XYZ file of C-alpha atoms in Angstrom:
368
model
C 13.666 23.120 -8.408
C 11.852 24.768 -6.125
C 13.853 26.120 -2.697
C 11.917 23.841 -0.413
C 12.772 20.939 -2.243
C 16.277 21.986 -2.682
C 16.896 23.034 1.011
C 15.426 19.798 1.896
C 17.543 17.643 -0.014
C 20.775 19.644 1.065
C 20.099 18.291 4.650
C 20.046 14.707 3.318
C 23.766 15.341 1.655
C 24.698 17.255 5.131
C 23.392 13.899 7.430
C 25.033 11.672 4.972
C 28.591 13.072 5.577
C 27.830 12.765 9.645
C 27.072 9.347 8.990
C 30.128 8.284 6.655
C 31.936 9.968 10.148
C 29.943 8.589 12.554
C 30.393 4.942 11.267
C 33.927 5.068 10.836
C 34.491 5.303 14.837
C 35.782 2.493 16.601
C 33.426 3.161 19.467
C 30.061 2.743 16.999
C 31.357 -0.303 15.430
C 31.724 -2.467 18.702
C 27.826 -1.496 19.647
C 26.061 -3.701 17.378
C 22.832 -2.198 18.277
C 23.544 1.585 17.465
C 25.826 0.213 14.295
C 23.278 -1.287 12.632
C 20.797 1.440 13.656
C 23.312 3.983 11.959
C 23.409 1.715 8.882
C 19.730 1.107 8.185
C 19.780 5.465 8.330
C 22.761 5.465 6.171
C 21.001 3.655 3.805
C 18.073 5.671 3.646
C 20.133 8.745 3.171
C 21.839 7.590 0.462
C 18.497 6.338 -1.848
C 18.130 9.894 -1.611
C 21.439 11.609 -1.683
C 22.705 9.656 -4.687
C 20.066 11.066 -7.198
C 20.348 14.708 -5.936
C 24.380 14.073 -6.409
C 23.305 12.958 -10.053
C 20.472 16.036 -10.596
C 23.396 18.635 -9.197
C 26.104 16.936 -12.019
C 23.191 17.161 -14.785
C 22.333 20.268 -14.086
C 26.307 21.419 -14.279
C 26.469 19.401 -17.523
C 23.586 21.371 -19.254
C 25.266 25.038 -17.990
C 28.239 23.642 -19.658
C 27.012 22.952 -22.763
C 24.697 26.186 -22.614
C 27.976 27.742 -22.121
C 29.425 25.869 -25.184
C 26.407 26.616 -27.626
C 26.956 30.286 -26.751
C 30.657 30.371 -27.879
C 29.700 28.423 -31.369
C 26.745 31.331 -32.208
C 29.186 32.449 -34.676
C 28.273 29.448 -37.150
C 26.906 25.975 -37.258
C 29.131 23.161 -36.147
C 30.379 19.766 -35.101
C 30.441 21.081 -31.442
C 27.244 23.648 -31.696
C 25.329 20.174 -32.417
C 27.165 18.245 -29.680
C 26.100 20.919 -26.874
C 22.306 20.761 -28.224
C 22.142 17.165 -27.805
C 23.763 17.220 -24.253
C 21.070 19.883 -23.412
C 18.559 18.017 -24.569
C 19.819 15.111 -22.562
C 20.575 16.268 -19.468
C 17.060 18.427 -19.591
C 15.571 15.121 -19.828
C 17.134 13.514 -17.225
C 16.937 16.377 -14.887
C 13.181 16.728 -15.289
C 13.021 12.607 -14.293
C 15.472 13.293 -11.334
C 13.093 15.440 -9.794
C 10.228 14.106 -10.083
C 11.657 10.838 -8.350
C 13.082 12.980 -5.771
C 9.816 14.971 -5.222
C 8.265 11.416 -4.398
C 10.746 10.636 -2.181
C 10.115 13.689 0.051
C 6.744 12.968 0.568
C 5.560 12.344 3.863
C 5.735 8.299 4.040
C 3.171 6.222 5.867
C 5.151 4.014 8.231
C 2.578 1.138 8.189
C 3.140 0.820 4.421
C 6.021 -1.746 5.160
C 3.773 -3.886 7.268
C 1.860 -6.750 6.234
C -1.750 -6.632 5.972
C -4.894 -8.214 7.224
C -7.076 -8.258 4.032
C -10.704 -8.831 4.673
C -13.562 -9.615 2.499
C -17.109 -9.390 3.164
C -20.312 -10.023 0.852
C -22.839 -7.698 1.050
C -26.123 -7.037 -1.361
C -26.672 -9.597 -3.208
C -27.270 -12.443 -1.501
C -25.785 -15.576 -3.043
C -23.947 -13.896 -5.899
C -22.634 -11.036 -3.727
C -20.913 -14.490 -1.578
C -19.395 -15.638 -4.875
C -18.217 -12.270 -5.946
C -16.265 -12.251 -2.563
C -14.632 -15.710 -3.632
C -14.031 -13.396 -7.123
C -12.041 -11.222 -5.405
C -10.174 -13.567 -3.246
C -8.750 -15.218 -6.158
C -8.030 -12.090 -7.556
C -6.024 -11.165 -4.266
C -4.393 -14.234 -3.985
C -3.044 -13.945 -8.003
C -1.848 -10.755 -7.387
C 0.057 -11.547 -4.233
C 1.669 -14.812 -5.981
C 2.420 -12.265 -8.813
C 4.573 -9.668 -5.980
C 5.910 -13.285 -4.414
C 3.934 -12.293 -1.236
C 3.008 -14.958 1.344
C -0.630 -15.517 2.025
C -2.138 -17.144 4.865
C -5.669 -17.650 5.851
C -6.664 -16.420 9.124
C -10.930 -17.319 9.046
C -13.389 -18.547 6.344
C -17.238 -18.399 6.423
C -18.288 -20.364 3.087
C -21.659 -20.113 1.464
C -23.475 -22.853 -0.119
C -22.854 -22.000 -3.539
C -18.898 -22.104 -3.070
C -18.346 -18.679 -2.275
C -17.932 -16.690 1.131
C -19.943 -14.821 3.521
C -16.635 -13.601 4.976
C -13.083 -14.552 4.232
C -9.837 -12.839 6.106
C -6.498 -13.360 5.270
C -3.209 -12.426 6.377
C -0.711 -11.093 3.651
C 3.246 -10.600 4.432
C 6.134 -9.882 1.960
C 7.425 -6.429 0.838
C 5.691 -3.341 1.295
C 2.002 -4.848 1.405
C -0.032 -2.635 3.281
C 1.639 0.445 1.134
C 0.594 -1.204 -2.284
C -2.751 -2.810 -0.883
C -4.241 -0.017 1.526
C -6.356 1.725 -1.082
C -8.808 -1.393 -1.743
C -10.518 -1.150 0.790
C -14.362 0.369 0.700
C -17.506 -0.972 -1.190
C -16.621 -3.211 -4.478
C -19.682 -3.593 -6.970
C -20.420 -6.364 -9.512
C -22.562 -6.529 -12.748
C -22.832 -9.643 -14.109
C -24.972 -12.411 -15.205
C -24.681 -14.934 -12.335
C -24.925 -18.535 -13.027
C -28.041 -18.785 -11.130
C -29.773 -16.470 -13.614
C -32.029 -18.225 -16.326
C -33.113 -15.623 -18.126
C -29.477 -13.626 -18.813
C -30.763 -10.685 -16.938
C -27.755 -8.812 -15.032
C -27.710 -8.219 -11.598
C -25.991 -5.815 -9.266
C -24.118 -7.120 -6.369
C -21.630 -5.820 -3.722
C -18.852 -6.530 -1.388
C -16.680 -4.894 0.927
C -12.879 -4.665 1.196
C -10.540 -3.572 4.551
C -6.816 -4.050 4.452
C -5.161 -3.483 8.100
C -1.577 -3.137 8.714
C -0.531 -5.535 11.089
C 0.644 -3.976 14.216
C 4.089 -3.393 15.222
C 4.416 -5.320 18.582
C 6.532 -2.528 20.054
C 3.447 -0.441 18.960
C 0.712 -2.155 19.424
C -2.670 -1.391 20.962
C -2.771 -2.232 24.308
C -5.230 -4.537 24.509
C -6.881 -4.939 28.905
C -7.687 -8.614 29.165
C -10.694 -8.270 31.421
C -12.033 -6.034 28.222
C -12.010 -9.453 26.224
C -14.766 -12.436 25.884
C -13.295 -15.358 24.479
C -15.502 -18.316 22.781
C -14.338 -21.431 21.394
C -15.969 -23.652 19.003
C -15.650 -26.680 15.736
C -13.821 -24.883 13.410
C -15.896 -25.082 9.708
C -14.695 -26.008 6.317
C -12.101 -27.979 5.266
C -9.087 -29.109 8.210
C -9.643 -32.631 8.488
C -10.813 -34.879 10.825
C -8.902 -33.476 13.647
C -10.265 -29.924 13.344
C -13.757 -30.953 12.725
C -14.193 -32.919 16.524
C -12.184 -30.420 18.781
C -13.327 -26.811 19.599
C -10.079 -25.652 18.063
C -11.336 -22.370 16.362
C -11.487 -19.233 18.691
C -13.615 -15.902 18.736
C -12.365 -12.872 20.863
C -14.895 -10.385 21.213
C -13.688 -6.360 22.570
C -16.469 -5.701 24.917
C -16.332 -1.970 24.726
C -16.082 -1.797 20.895
C -18.214 -4.923 19.930
C -15.072 -5.602 17.413
C -14.972 -9.298 16.932
C -12.038 -11.195 15.455
C -11.911 -14.940 14.941
C -9.539 -17.773 13.883
C -10.115 -21.239 12.743
C -7.022 -22.186 10.303
C -4.719 -23.918 12.640
C -5.508 -27.006 14.778
C -4.155 -25.389 17.847
C -6.595 -23.513 19.885
C -3.556 -21.468 21.182
C -2.081 -20.503 17.917
C -5.608 -19.588 16.703
C -6.139 -17.163 19.704
C -2.892 -15.440 19.134
C -3.896 -14.849 15.611
C -7.575 -13.574 16.852
C -5.567 -11.557 19.172
C -4.068 -9.919 16.166
C -6.377 -9.438 14.026
C -8.685 -7.964 17.125
C -5.753 -5.719 17.252
C -5.541 -4.576 14.057
C -8.819 -4.405 13.888
C -9.033 -1.536 16.725
C -5.687 0.693 15.587
C -7.685 0.750 12.338
C -10.747 2.181 13.921
C -8.868 4.276 15.760
C -7.225 5.350 12.235
C -10.580 5.525 10.450
C -11.865 8.026 13.341
C -8.467 10.412 12.399
C -9.344 10.113 8.788
C -13.193 11.338 9.472
C -11.800 14.360 11.472
C -9.188 15.062 8.282
C -11.948 14.604 5.549
C -13.692 17.122 7.468
C -11.494 19.783 6.627
C -10.336 18.788 3.132
C -11.878 16.390 0.420
C -8.875 13.357 -0.343
C -9.224 12.303 -3.661
C -8.359 8.380 -2.707
C -10.792 8.431 0.290
C -10.518 7.829 3.754
C -11.003 3.409 2.802
C -14.491 3.693 4.855
C -16.070 0.430 3.576
C -19.240 1.846 2.852
C -17.477 4.620 0.309
C -18.361 2.749 -3.269
C -14.552 2.584 -4.552
C -14.603 0.784 -7.998
C -17.027 -1.233 -10.202
C -16.542 -4.978 -12.242
C -18.383 -4.668 -15.116
C -18.075 -8.151 -16.495
C -20.684 -7.587 -20.013
C -18.543 -4.588 -20.799
C -15.049 -6.069 -19.723
C -14.628 -3.109 -17.884
C -13.293 -2.236 -14.209
C -13.495 1.559 -13.684
C -12.378 2.882 -10.208
C -14.638 5.849 -9.452
C -12.404 7.779 -7.223
C -9.690 8.650 -9.803
C -11.909 8.073 -13.208
C -9.820 5.079 -14.098
C -11.371 2.767 -16.670
C -9.724 0.021 -18.048
C -11.035 -2.442 -20.101
C -9.242 -5.552 -19.173
C -11.400 -6.931 -16.631
C -10.530 -10.761 -17.325
C -7.013 -9.976 -16.620
C -7.368 -7.977 -13.457
C -9.893 -10.533 -11.766
C -6.974 -12.853 -12.507
C -4.356 -11.067 -10.488
C -3.054 -8.230 -13.055
C -3.510 -5.481 -10.722
C -0.356 -3.564 -11.194
C -1.965 -0.951 -13.278
C -4.740 0.102 -10.716
C -2.571 -0.024 -8.136
C -0.106 2.024 -9.688
C -2.597 4.699 -10.587
C -3.558 4.668 -7.116
C -0.328 5.263 -6.188
C 0.443 8.086 -8.865
C -3.165 9.549 -7.764
C -1.998 9.965 -3.608
C 1.540 11.133 -4.994
C -0.287 14.015 -6.691
C -2.882 14.698 -3.879
C 0.618 15.039 -1.023
C 1.956 17.450 -3.161
C -0.768 19.343 -3.847
C -0.859 19.667 0.201
C 2.134 20.563 0.099
C 1.870 23.276 -2.182
C -1.368 24.507 -0.878
C 0.578 24.755 2.767
C 3.000 27.065 1.064
C 5.823 24.172 2.091
C 7.150 24.767 -2.075
C 6.487 28.453 -2.338
């Protein structure tokens, strides 16, 4: 194990001892706010400290077995065989624990645990692009179902053939943004459209943006004077009431030109509140993208910046192939993926980002 990694882990062990002492004090137990804060930190620190303690134990086990093996070198025997088995077992677990702890020490995005807004927009390709947007929505919806996440429709702009020119959903659950954030970018589809009479393969594009829902305590403060709020009649499904009243709301942030709308609820007030949430997320994402662009000027990330203009993935239906261009991943299981079986793709992107972060730490000299 590299010295920097061990020194970082030792700090976790020291902090755990401090927390154990603090949580045993009566004055802290009586202060529920402080007690809950320290309890949460205790859980987080324990999650790292426990495997580190196990790692140290397995290193000791291996050293003892090696010592036993050295003392039994006079000739083969049962003890020698047991020592060899223990060395192999310990070494295997040591490697697994080191990899696990290395991942746990990587910088974490505080937004990873947040719910997310997922926006899909049809691009080049006309009606076929709008139909592909509908397919992407179904793919993400079914993946969310597999993960036990909750989906909420925020706004939609249906196309004539049953697709979407634009659709926005809110996804809530465990670690939503952390798992979906690498989906931002351009998605290309190659297939024979249902409207094609001569069997020719067409290429169409959609853009996807995944935005973390801002923490209310840290959300961008918007000056009401910078907003223009318009109401209109909702389109699409919703029953008689929703089509007879101006319940849909569109909010425009005048300084940036960023627009958000919501039409899913019958209540104009609730639609306005939701539209403001989406607007805040988009403004925050704009600031995040600008920071990412500056960082990209000094280094080229493997995963990319999440810019919508960046083509990240191709869905080739005639070949049953999905290719993620950022990590050169090709899978011939497109039928399953578009039905929500996205775990392999998302895990590969997460592992690639972790490898990227480790390289950045090593280049920075932190692991030397």
